[in-house]
C-alpha positions as protocol buffer text, in pm:
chain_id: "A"
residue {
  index: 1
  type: UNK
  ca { x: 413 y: -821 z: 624 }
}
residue {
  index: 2
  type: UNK
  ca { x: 633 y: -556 z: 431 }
}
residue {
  index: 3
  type: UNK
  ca { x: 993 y: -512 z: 526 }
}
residue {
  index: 4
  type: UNK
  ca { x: 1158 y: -151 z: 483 }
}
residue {
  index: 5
  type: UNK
  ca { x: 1560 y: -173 z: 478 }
}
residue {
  index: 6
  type: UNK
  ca { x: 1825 y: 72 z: 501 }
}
residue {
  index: 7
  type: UNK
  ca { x: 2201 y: 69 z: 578 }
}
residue {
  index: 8
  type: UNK
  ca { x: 2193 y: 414 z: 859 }
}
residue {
  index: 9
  type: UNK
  ca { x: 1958 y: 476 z: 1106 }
}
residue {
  index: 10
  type: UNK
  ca { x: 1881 y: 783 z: 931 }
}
residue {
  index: 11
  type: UNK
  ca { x: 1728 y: 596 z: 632 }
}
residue {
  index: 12
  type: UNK
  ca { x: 1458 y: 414 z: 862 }
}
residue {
  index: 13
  type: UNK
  ca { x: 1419 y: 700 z: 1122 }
}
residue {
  index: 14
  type: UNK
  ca { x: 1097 y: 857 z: 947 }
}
residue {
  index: 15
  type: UNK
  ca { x: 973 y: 519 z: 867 }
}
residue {
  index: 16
  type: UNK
  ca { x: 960 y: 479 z: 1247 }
}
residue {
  index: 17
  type: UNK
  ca { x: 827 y: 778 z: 1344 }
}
residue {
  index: 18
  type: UNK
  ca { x: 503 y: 649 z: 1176 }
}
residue {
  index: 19
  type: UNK
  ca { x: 479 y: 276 z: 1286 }
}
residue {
  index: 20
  type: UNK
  ca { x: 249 y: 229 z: 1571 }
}
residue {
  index: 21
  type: UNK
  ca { x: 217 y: -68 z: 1813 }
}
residue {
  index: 22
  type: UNK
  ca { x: 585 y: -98 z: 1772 }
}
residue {
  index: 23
  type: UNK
  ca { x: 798 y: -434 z: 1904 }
}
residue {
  index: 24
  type: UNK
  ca { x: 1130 y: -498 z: 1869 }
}
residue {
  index: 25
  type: UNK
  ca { x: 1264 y: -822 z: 1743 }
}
residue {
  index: 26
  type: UNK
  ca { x: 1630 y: -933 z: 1775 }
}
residue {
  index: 27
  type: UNK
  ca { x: 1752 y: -1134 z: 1435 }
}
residue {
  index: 28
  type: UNK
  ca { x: 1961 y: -1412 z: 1479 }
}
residue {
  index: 29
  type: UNK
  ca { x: 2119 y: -1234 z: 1815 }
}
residue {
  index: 30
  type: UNK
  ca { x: 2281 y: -947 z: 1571 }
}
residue {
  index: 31
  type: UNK
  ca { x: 2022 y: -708 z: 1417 }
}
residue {
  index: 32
  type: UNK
  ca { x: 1743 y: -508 z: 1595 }
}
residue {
  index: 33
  type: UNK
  ca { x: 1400 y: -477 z: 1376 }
}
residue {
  index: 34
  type: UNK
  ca { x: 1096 y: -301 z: 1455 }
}
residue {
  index: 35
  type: UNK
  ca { x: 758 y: -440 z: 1376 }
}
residue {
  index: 36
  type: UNK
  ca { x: 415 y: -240 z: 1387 }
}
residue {
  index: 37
  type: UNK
  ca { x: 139 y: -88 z: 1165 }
}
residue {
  index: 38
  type: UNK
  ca { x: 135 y: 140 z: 885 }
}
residue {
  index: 39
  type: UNK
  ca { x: -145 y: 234 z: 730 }
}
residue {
  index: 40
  type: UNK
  ca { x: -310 y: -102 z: 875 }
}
residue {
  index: 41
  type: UNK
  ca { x: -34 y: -299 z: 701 }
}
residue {
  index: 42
  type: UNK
  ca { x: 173 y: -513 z: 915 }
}
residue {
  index: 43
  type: UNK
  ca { x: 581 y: -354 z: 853 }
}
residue {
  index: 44
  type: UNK
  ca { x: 885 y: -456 z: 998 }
}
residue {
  index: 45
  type: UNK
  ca { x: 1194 y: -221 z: 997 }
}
residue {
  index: 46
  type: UNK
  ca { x: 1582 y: -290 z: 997 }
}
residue {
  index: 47
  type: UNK
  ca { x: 1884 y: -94 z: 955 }
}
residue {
  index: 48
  type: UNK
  ca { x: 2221 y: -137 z: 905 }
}
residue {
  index: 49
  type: UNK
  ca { x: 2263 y: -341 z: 632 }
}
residue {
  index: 50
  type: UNK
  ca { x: 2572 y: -241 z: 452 }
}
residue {
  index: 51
  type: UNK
  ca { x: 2645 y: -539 z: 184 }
}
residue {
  index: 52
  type: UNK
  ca { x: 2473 y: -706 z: -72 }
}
residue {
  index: 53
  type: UNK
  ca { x: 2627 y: -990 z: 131 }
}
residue {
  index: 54
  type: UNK
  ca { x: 2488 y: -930 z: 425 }
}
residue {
  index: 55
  type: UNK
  ca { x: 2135 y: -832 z: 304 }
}
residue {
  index: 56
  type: UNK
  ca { x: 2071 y: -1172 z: 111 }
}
residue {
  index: 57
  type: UNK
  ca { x: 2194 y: -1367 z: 386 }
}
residue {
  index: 58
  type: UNK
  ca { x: 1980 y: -1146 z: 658 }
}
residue {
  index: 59
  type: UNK
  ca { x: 1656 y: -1066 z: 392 }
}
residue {
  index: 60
  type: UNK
  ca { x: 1659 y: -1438 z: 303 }
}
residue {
  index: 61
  type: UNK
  ca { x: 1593 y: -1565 z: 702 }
}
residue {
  index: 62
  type: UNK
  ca { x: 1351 y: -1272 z: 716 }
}
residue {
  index: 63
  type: UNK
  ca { x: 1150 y: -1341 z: 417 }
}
residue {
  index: 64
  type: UNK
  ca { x: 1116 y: -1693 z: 526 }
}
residue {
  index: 65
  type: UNK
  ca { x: 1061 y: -1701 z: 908 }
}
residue {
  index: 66
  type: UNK
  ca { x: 830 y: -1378 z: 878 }
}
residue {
  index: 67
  type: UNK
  ca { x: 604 y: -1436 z: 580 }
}
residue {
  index: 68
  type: UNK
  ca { x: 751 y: -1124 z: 400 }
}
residue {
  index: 69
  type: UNK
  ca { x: 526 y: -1019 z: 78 }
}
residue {
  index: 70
  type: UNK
  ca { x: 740 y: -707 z: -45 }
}
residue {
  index: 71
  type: UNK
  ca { x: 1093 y: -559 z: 26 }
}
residue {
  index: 72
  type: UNK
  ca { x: 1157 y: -178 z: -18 }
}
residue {
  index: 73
  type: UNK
  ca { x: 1512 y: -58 z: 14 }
}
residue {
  index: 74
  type: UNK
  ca { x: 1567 y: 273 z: 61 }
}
residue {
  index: 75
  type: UNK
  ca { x: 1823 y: 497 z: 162 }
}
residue {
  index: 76
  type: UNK
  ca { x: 2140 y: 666 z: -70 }
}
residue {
  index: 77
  type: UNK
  ca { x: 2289 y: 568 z: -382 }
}
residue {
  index: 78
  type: UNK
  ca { x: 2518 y: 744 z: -570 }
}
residue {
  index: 79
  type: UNK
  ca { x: 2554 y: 805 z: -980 }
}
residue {
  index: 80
  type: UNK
  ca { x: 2729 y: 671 z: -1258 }
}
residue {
  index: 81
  type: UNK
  ca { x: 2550 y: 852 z: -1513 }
}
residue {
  index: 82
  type: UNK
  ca { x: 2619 y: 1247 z: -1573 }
}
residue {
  index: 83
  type: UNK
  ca { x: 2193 y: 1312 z: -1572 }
}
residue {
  index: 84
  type: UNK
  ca { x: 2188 y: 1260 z: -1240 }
}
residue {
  index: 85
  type: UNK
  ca { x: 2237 y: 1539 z: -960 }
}
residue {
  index: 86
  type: UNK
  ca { x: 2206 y: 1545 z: -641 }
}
residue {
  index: 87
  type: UNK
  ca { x: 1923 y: 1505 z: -423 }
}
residue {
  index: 88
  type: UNK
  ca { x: 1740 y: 1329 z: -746 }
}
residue {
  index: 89
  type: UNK
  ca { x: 1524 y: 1047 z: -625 }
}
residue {
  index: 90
  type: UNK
  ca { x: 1534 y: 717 z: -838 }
}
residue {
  index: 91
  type: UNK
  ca { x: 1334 y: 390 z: -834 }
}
residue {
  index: 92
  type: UNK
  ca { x: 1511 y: 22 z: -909 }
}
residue {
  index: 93
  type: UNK
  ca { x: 1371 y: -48 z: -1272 }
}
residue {
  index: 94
  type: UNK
  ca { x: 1638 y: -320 z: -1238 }
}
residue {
  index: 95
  type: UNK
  ca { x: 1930 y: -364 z: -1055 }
}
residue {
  index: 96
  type: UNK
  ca { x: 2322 y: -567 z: -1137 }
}
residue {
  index: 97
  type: UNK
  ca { x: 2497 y: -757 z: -846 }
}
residue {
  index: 98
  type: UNK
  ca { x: 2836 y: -546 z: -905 }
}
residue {
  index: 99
  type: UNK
  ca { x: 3035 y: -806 z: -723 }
}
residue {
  index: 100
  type: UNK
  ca { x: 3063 y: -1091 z: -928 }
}
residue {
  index: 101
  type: UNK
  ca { x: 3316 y: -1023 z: -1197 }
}
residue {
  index: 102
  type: UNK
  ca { x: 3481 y: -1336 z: -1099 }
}
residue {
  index: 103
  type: UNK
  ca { x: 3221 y: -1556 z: -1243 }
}
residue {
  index: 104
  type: UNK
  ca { x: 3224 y: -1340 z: -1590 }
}
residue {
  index: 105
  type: UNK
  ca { x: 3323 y: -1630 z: -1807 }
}
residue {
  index: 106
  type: UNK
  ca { x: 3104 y: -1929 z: -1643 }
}
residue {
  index: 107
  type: UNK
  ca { x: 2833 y: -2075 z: -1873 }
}
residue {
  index: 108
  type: UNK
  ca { x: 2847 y: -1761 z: -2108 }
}
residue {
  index: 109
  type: UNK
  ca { x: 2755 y: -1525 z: -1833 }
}
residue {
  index: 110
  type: UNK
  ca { x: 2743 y: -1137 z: -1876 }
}
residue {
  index: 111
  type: UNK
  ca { x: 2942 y: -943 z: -1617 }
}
residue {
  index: 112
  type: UNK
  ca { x: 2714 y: -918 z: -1267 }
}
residue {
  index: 113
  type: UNK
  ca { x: 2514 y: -1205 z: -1350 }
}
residue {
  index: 114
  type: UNK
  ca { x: 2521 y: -1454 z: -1123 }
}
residue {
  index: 115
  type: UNK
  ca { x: 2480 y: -1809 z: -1278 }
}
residue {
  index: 116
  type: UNK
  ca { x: 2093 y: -1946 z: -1263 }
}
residue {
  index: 117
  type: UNK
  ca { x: 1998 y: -1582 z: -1223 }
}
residue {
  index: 118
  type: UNK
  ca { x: 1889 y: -1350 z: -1507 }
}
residue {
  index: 119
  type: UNK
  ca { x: 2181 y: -1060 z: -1540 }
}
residue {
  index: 120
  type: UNK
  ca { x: 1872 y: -827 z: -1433 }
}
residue {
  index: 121
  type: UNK
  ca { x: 1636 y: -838 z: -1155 }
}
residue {
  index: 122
  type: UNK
  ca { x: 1352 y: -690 z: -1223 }
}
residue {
  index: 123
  type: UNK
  ca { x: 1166 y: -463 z: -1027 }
}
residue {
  index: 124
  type: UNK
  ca { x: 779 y: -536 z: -1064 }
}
residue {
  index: 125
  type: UNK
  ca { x: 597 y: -263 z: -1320 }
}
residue {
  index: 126
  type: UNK
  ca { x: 274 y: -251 z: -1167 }
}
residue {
  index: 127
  type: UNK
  ca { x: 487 y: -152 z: -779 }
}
residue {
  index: 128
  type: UNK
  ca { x: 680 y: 102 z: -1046 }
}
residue {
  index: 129
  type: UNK
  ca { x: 371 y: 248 z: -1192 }
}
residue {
  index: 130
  type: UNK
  ca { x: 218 y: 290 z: -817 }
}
residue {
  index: 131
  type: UNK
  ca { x: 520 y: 492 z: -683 }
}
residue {
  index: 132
  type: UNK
  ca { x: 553 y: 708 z: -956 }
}
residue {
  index: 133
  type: UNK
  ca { x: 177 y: 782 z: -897 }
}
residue {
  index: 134
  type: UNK
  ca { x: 221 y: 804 z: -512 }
}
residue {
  index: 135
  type: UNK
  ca { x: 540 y: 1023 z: -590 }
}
residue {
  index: 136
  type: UNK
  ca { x: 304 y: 1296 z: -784 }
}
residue {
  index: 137
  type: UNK
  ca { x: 88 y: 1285 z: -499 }
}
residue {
  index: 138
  type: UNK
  ca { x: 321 y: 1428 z: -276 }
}
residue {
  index: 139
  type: UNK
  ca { x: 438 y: 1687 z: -552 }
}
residue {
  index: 140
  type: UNK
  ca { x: 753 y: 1497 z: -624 }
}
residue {
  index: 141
  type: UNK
  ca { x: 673 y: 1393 z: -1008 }
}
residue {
  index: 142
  type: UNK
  ca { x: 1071 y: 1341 z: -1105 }
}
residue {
  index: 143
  type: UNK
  ca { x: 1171 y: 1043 z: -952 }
}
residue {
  index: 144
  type: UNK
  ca { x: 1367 y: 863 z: -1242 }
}
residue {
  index: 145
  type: UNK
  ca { x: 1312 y: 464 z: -1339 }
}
residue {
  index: 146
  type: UNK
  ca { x: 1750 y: 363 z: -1310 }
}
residue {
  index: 147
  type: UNK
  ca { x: 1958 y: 36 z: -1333 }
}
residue {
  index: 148
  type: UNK
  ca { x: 2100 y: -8 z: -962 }
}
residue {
  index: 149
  type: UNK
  ca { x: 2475 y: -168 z: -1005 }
}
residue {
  index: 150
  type: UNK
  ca { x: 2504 y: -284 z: -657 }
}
residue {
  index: 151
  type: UNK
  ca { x: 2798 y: -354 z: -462 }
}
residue {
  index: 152
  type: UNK
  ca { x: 3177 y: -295 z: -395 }
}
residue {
  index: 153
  type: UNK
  ca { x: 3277 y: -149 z: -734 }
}
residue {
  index: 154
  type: UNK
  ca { x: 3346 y: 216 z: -651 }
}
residue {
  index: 155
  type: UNK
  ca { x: 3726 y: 129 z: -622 }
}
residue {
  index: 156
  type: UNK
  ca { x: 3796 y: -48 z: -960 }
}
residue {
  index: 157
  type: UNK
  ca { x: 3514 y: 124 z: -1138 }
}
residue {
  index: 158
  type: UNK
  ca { x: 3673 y: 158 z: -1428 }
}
residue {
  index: 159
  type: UNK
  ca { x: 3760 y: -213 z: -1459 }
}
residue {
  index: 160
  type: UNK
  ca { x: 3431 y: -306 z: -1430 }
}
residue {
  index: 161
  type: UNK
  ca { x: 3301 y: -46 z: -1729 }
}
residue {
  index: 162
  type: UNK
  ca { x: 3595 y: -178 z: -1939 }
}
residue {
  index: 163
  type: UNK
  ca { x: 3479 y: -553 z: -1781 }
}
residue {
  index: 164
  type: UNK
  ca { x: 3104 y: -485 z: -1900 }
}
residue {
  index: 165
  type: UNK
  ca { x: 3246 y: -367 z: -2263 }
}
residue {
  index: 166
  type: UNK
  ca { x: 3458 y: -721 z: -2255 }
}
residue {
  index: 167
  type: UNK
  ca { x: 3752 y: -453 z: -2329 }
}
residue {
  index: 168
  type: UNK
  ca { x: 4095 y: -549 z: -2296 }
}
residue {
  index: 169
  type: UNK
  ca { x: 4316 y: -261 z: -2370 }
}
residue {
  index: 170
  type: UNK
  ca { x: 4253 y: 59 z: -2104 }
}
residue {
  index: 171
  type: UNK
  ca { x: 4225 y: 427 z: -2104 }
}
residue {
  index: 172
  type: UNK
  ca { x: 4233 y: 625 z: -2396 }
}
residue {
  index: 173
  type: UNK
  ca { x: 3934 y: 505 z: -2535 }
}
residue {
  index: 174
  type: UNK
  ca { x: 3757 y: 518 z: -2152 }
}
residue {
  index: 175
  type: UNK
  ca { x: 3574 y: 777 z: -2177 }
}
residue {
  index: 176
  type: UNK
  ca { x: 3362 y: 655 z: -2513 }
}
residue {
  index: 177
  type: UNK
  ca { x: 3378 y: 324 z: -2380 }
}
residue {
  index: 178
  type: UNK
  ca { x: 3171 y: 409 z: -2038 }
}
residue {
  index: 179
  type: UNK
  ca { x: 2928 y: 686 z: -2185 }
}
residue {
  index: 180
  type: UNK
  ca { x: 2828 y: 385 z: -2462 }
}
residue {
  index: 181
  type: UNK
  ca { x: 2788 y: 81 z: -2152 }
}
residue {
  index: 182
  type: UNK
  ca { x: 2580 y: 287 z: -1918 }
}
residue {
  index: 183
  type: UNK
  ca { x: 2366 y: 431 z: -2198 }
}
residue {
  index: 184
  type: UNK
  ca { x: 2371 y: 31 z: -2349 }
}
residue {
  index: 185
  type: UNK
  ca { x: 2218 y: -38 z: -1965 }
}
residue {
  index: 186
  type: UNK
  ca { x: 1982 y: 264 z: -1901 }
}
residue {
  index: 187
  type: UNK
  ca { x: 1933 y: 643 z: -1952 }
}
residue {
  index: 188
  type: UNK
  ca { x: 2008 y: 613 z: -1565 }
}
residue {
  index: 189
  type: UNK
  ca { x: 2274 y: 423 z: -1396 }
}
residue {
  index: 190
  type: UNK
  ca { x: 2317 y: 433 z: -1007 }
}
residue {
  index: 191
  type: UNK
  ca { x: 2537 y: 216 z: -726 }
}
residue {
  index: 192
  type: UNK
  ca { x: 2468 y: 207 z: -392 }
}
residue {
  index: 193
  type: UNK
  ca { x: 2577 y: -138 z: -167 }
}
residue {
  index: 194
  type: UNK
  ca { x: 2285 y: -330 z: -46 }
}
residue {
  index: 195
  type: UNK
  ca { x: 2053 y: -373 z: -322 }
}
residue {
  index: 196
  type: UNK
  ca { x: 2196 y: -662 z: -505 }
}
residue {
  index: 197
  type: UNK
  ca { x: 2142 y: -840 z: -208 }
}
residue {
  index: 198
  type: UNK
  ca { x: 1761 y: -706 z: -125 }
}
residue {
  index: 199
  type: UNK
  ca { x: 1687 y: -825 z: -519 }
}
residue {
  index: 200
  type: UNK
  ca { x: 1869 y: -1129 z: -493 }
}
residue {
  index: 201
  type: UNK
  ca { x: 1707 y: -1261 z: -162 }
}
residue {
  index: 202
  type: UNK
  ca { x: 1363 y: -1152 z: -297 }
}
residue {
  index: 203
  type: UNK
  ca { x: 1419 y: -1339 z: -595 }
}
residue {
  index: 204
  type: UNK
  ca { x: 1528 y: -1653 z: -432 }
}
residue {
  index: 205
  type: UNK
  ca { x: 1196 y: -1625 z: -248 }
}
residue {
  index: 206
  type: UNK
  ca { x: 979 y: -1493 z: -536 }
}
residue {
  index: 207
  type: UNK
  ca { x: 836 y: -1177 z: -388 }
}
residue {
  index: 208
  type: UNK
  ca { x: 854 y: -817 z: -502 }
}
residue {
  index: 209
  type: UNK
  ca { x: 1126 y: -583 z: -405 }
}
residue {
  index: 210
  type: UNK
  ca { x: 1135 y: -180 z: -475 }
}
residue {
  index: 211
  type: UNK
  ca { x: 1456 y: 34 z: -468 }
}
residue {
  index: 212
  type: UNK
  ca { x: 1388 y: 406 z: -379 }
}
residue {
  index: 213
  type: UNK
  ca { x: 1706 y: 607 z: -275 }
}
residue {
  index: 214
  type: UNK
  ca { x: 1835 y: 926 z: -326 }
}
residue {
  index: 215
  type: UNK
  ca { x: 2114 y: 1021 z: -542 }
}
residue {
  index: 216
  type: UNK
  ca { x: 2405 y: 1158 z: -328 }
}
residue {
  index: 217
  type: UNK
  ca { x: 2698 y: 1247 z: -584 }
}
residue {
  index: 218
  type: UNK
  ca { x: 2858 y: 1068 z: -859 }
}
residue {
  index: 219
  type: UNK
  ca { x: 3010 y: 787 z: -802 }
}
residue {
  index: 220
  type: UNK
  ca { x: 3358 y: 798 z: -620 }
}
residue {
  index: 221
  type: UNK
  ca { x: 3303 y: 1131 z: -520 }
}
residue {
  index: 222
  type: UNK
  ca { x: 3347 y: 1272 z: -145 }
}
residue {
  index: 223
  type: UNK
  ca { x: 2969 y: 1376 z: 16 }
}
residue {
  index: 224
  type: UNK
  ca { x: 3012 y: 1661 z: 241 }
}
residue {
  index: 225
  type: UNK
  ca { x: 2788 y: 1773 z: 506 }
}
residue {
  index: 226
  type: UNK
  ca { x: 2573 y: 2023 z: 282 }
}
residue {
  index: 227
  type: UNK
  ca { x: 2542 y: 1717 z: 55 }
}
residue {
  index: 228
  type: UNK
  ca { x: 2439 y: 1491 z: 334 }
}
residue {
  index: 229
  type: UNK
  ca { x: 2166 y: 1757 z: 496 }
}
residue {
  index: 230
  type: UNK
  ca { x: 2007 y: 1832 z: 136 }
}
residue {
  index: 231
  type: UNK
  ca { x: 1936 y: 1435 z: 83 }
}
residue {
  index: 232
  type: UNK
  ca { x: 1786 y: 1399 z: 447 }
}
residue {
  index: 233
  type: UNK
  ca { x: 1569 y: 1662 z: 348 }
}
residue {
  index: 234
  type: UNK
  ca { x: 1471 y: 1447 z: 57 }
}
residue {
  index: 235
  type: UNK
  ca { x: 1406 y: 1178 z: 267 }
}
residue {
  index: 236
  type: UNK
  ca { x: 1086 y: 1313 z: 401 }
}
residue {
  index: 237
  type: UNK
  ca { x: 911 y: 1319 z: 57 }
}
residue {
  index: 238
  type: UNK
  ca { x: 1039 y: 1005 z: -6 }
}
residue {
  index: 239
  type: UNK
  ca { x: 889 y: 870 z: 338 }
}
residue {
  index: 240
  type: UNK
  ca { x: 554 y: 1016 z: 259 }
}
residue {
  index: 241
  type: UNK
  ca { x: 584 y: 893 z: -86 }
}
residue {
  index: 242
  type: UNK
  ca { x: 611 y: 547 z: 55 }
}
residue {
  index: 243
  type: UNK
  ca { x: 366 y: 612 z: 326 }
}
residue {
  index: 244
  type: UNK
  ca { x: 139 y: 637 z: 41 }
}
residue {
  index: 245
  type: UNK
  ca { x: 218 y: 322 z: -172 }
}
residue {
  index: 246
  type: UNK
  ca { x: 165 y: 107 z: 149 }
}
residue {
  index: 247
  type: UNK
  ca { x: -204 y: 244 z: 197 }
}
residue {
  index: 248
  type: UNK
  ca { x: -223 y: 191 z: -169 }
}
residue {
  index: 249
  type: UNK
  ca { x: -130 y: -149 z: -168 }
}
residue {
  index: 250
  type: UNK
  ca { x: -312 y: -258 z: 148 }
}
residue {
  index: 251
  type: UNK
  ca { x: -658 y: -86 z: -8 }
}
residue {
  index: 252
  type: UNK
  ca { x: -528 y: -282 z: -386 }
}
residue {
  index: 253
  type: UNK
  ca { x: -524 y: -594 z: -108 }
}
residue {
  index: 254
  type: UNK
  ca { x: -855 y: -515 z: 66 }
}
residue {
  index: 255
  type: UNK
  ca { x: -1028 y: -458 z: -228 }
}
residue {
  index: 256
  type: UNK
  ca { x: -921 y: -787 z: -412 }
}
residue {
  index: 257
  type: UNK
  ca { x: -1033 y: -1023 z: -77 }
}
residue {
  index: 258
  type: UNK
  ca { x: -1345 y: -868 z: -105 }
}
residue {
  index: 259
  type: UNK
  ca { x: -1388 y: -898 z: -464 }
}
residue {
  index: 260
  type: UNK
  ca { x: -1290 y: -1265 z: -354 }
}
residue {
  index: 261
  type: UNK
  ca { x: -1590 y: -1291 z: -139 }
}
residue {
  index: 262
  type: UNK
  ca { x: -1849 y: -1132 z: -392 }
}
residue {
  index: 263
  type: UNK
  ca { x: -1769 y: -1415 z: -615 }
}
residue {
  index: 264
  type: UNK
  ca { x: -1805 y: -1681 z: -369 }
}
């Protein structure tokens, strides 16, 4: 089964437009998922996940009582790079858990690297090389490979840029000191709040995850309702992008049993 997560409704709404013999499930008496078919492939849809908290803690259950084989998070995200604008669509080459600067200095760990974990978690290349192809199907050949820094950093961002730099003395120097981090992390550097978590809990359980959203602003900045009705209207190339890569990857899966059987 593939999961599909997203914090709104919105996020998940086309993704359930298109699932058919649909069931709900209620998880652990909180959170209402949907389960059905895509493409032939077995999906199972929930929404409002807001934290990186939250989504290990709800992904991890999920992953183990369900027999989960990939995680895609989609929804918003918002920049930290200038190169970014929005409506752009980016994919998780990576992704930071944001909110653990308070374990910076344990066992020589970077900033957002949680100790026993590798400061990145990697998205997988061959699931990155699909979407982009899937993404030029559907005439949407832009879609950028970023770093996600996930979680509660909007507030003290620039701690956590001078933080990353291991910088003691502020301000003057801020501006140099944040254009060099983010370009030492990745010619594109996004935050949103919930994908620390999805990468986290798939790495715990060692499946794939995927991180497709849709830049929104830059980071801090207020989104307006122009801004919020010209990334819905991403959404649906997105969807159909994704649409895609499951049919992709349940033909990949197809193909390999029955190569399976050919050499038996």
């Amino acid at each position: 089964m593939f999961l599909i997560v997203g914090t709104s409704h919105d996020d998940i709404l086309f993704y359930e437009s298109s699932l058919k013999n649909k069931r709900e499930e209620i998880i652990l008496n909180r959170y209402t998922a949907l389960i059905g078919t895509i493409n032939n492939q077995e999906v199972m849809l929930i929404h409002d996940i807001y934290t990186s908290y939250i989504a290990s803690s709800i992904l991890s259950y999920i992953i183990d009582k369900y027999f989960i084989l990939l995680v895609i998070c989609v929804g918003r995200c918002q920049a930290f790079t200038d190169n970014l604008k929005v409506g752009q669509v980016v994919i998780s080459k990576n992704t930071i858990f944001g909110d653990v600067d308070q374990v910076g200095a344990v066992k020589g760990n970077h900033l957002g690297q949680i100790p026993g974990f590798d400061r990145f978690i990697q998205s997988d290349i061959l699931l990155l090389q699909t979407m982009h192809n899937v993404f030029e199907r559907v005439g949407l050949d832009t879609a950028k490979d970023a770093t996600f820094i996930s979680g509660s950093i909007l507030r003290n961002k620039q701690q956590f840029i001078l933080n990353l730099a291991n910088e003691k003395e502020t301000a003057k120097r801020y501006d140099e000191i944040e254009k060099k981090e983010l370009t030492r992390l990745s010619n594109y550097v996004v935050t949103d709040s919930e994908s620390g978590g999805v990468a986290l809990a798939s790495s715990l359980f060692g499946i794939s995850y995927i991180t497709v959203k849709v830049v929104e602003g830059k980071a801090g900045d207020e989104v307006n309702l122009d801004t919020y009705l010209r990334v819905l209207k991403q959404y649906s190339y997105v969807g159909k992008a994704i649409l895609s890569f499951i049919g992709e990857l349940s033909r990949n899966d197809v193909e390999r049993m029955e190569d399976l059987v050919d050499e038996k």
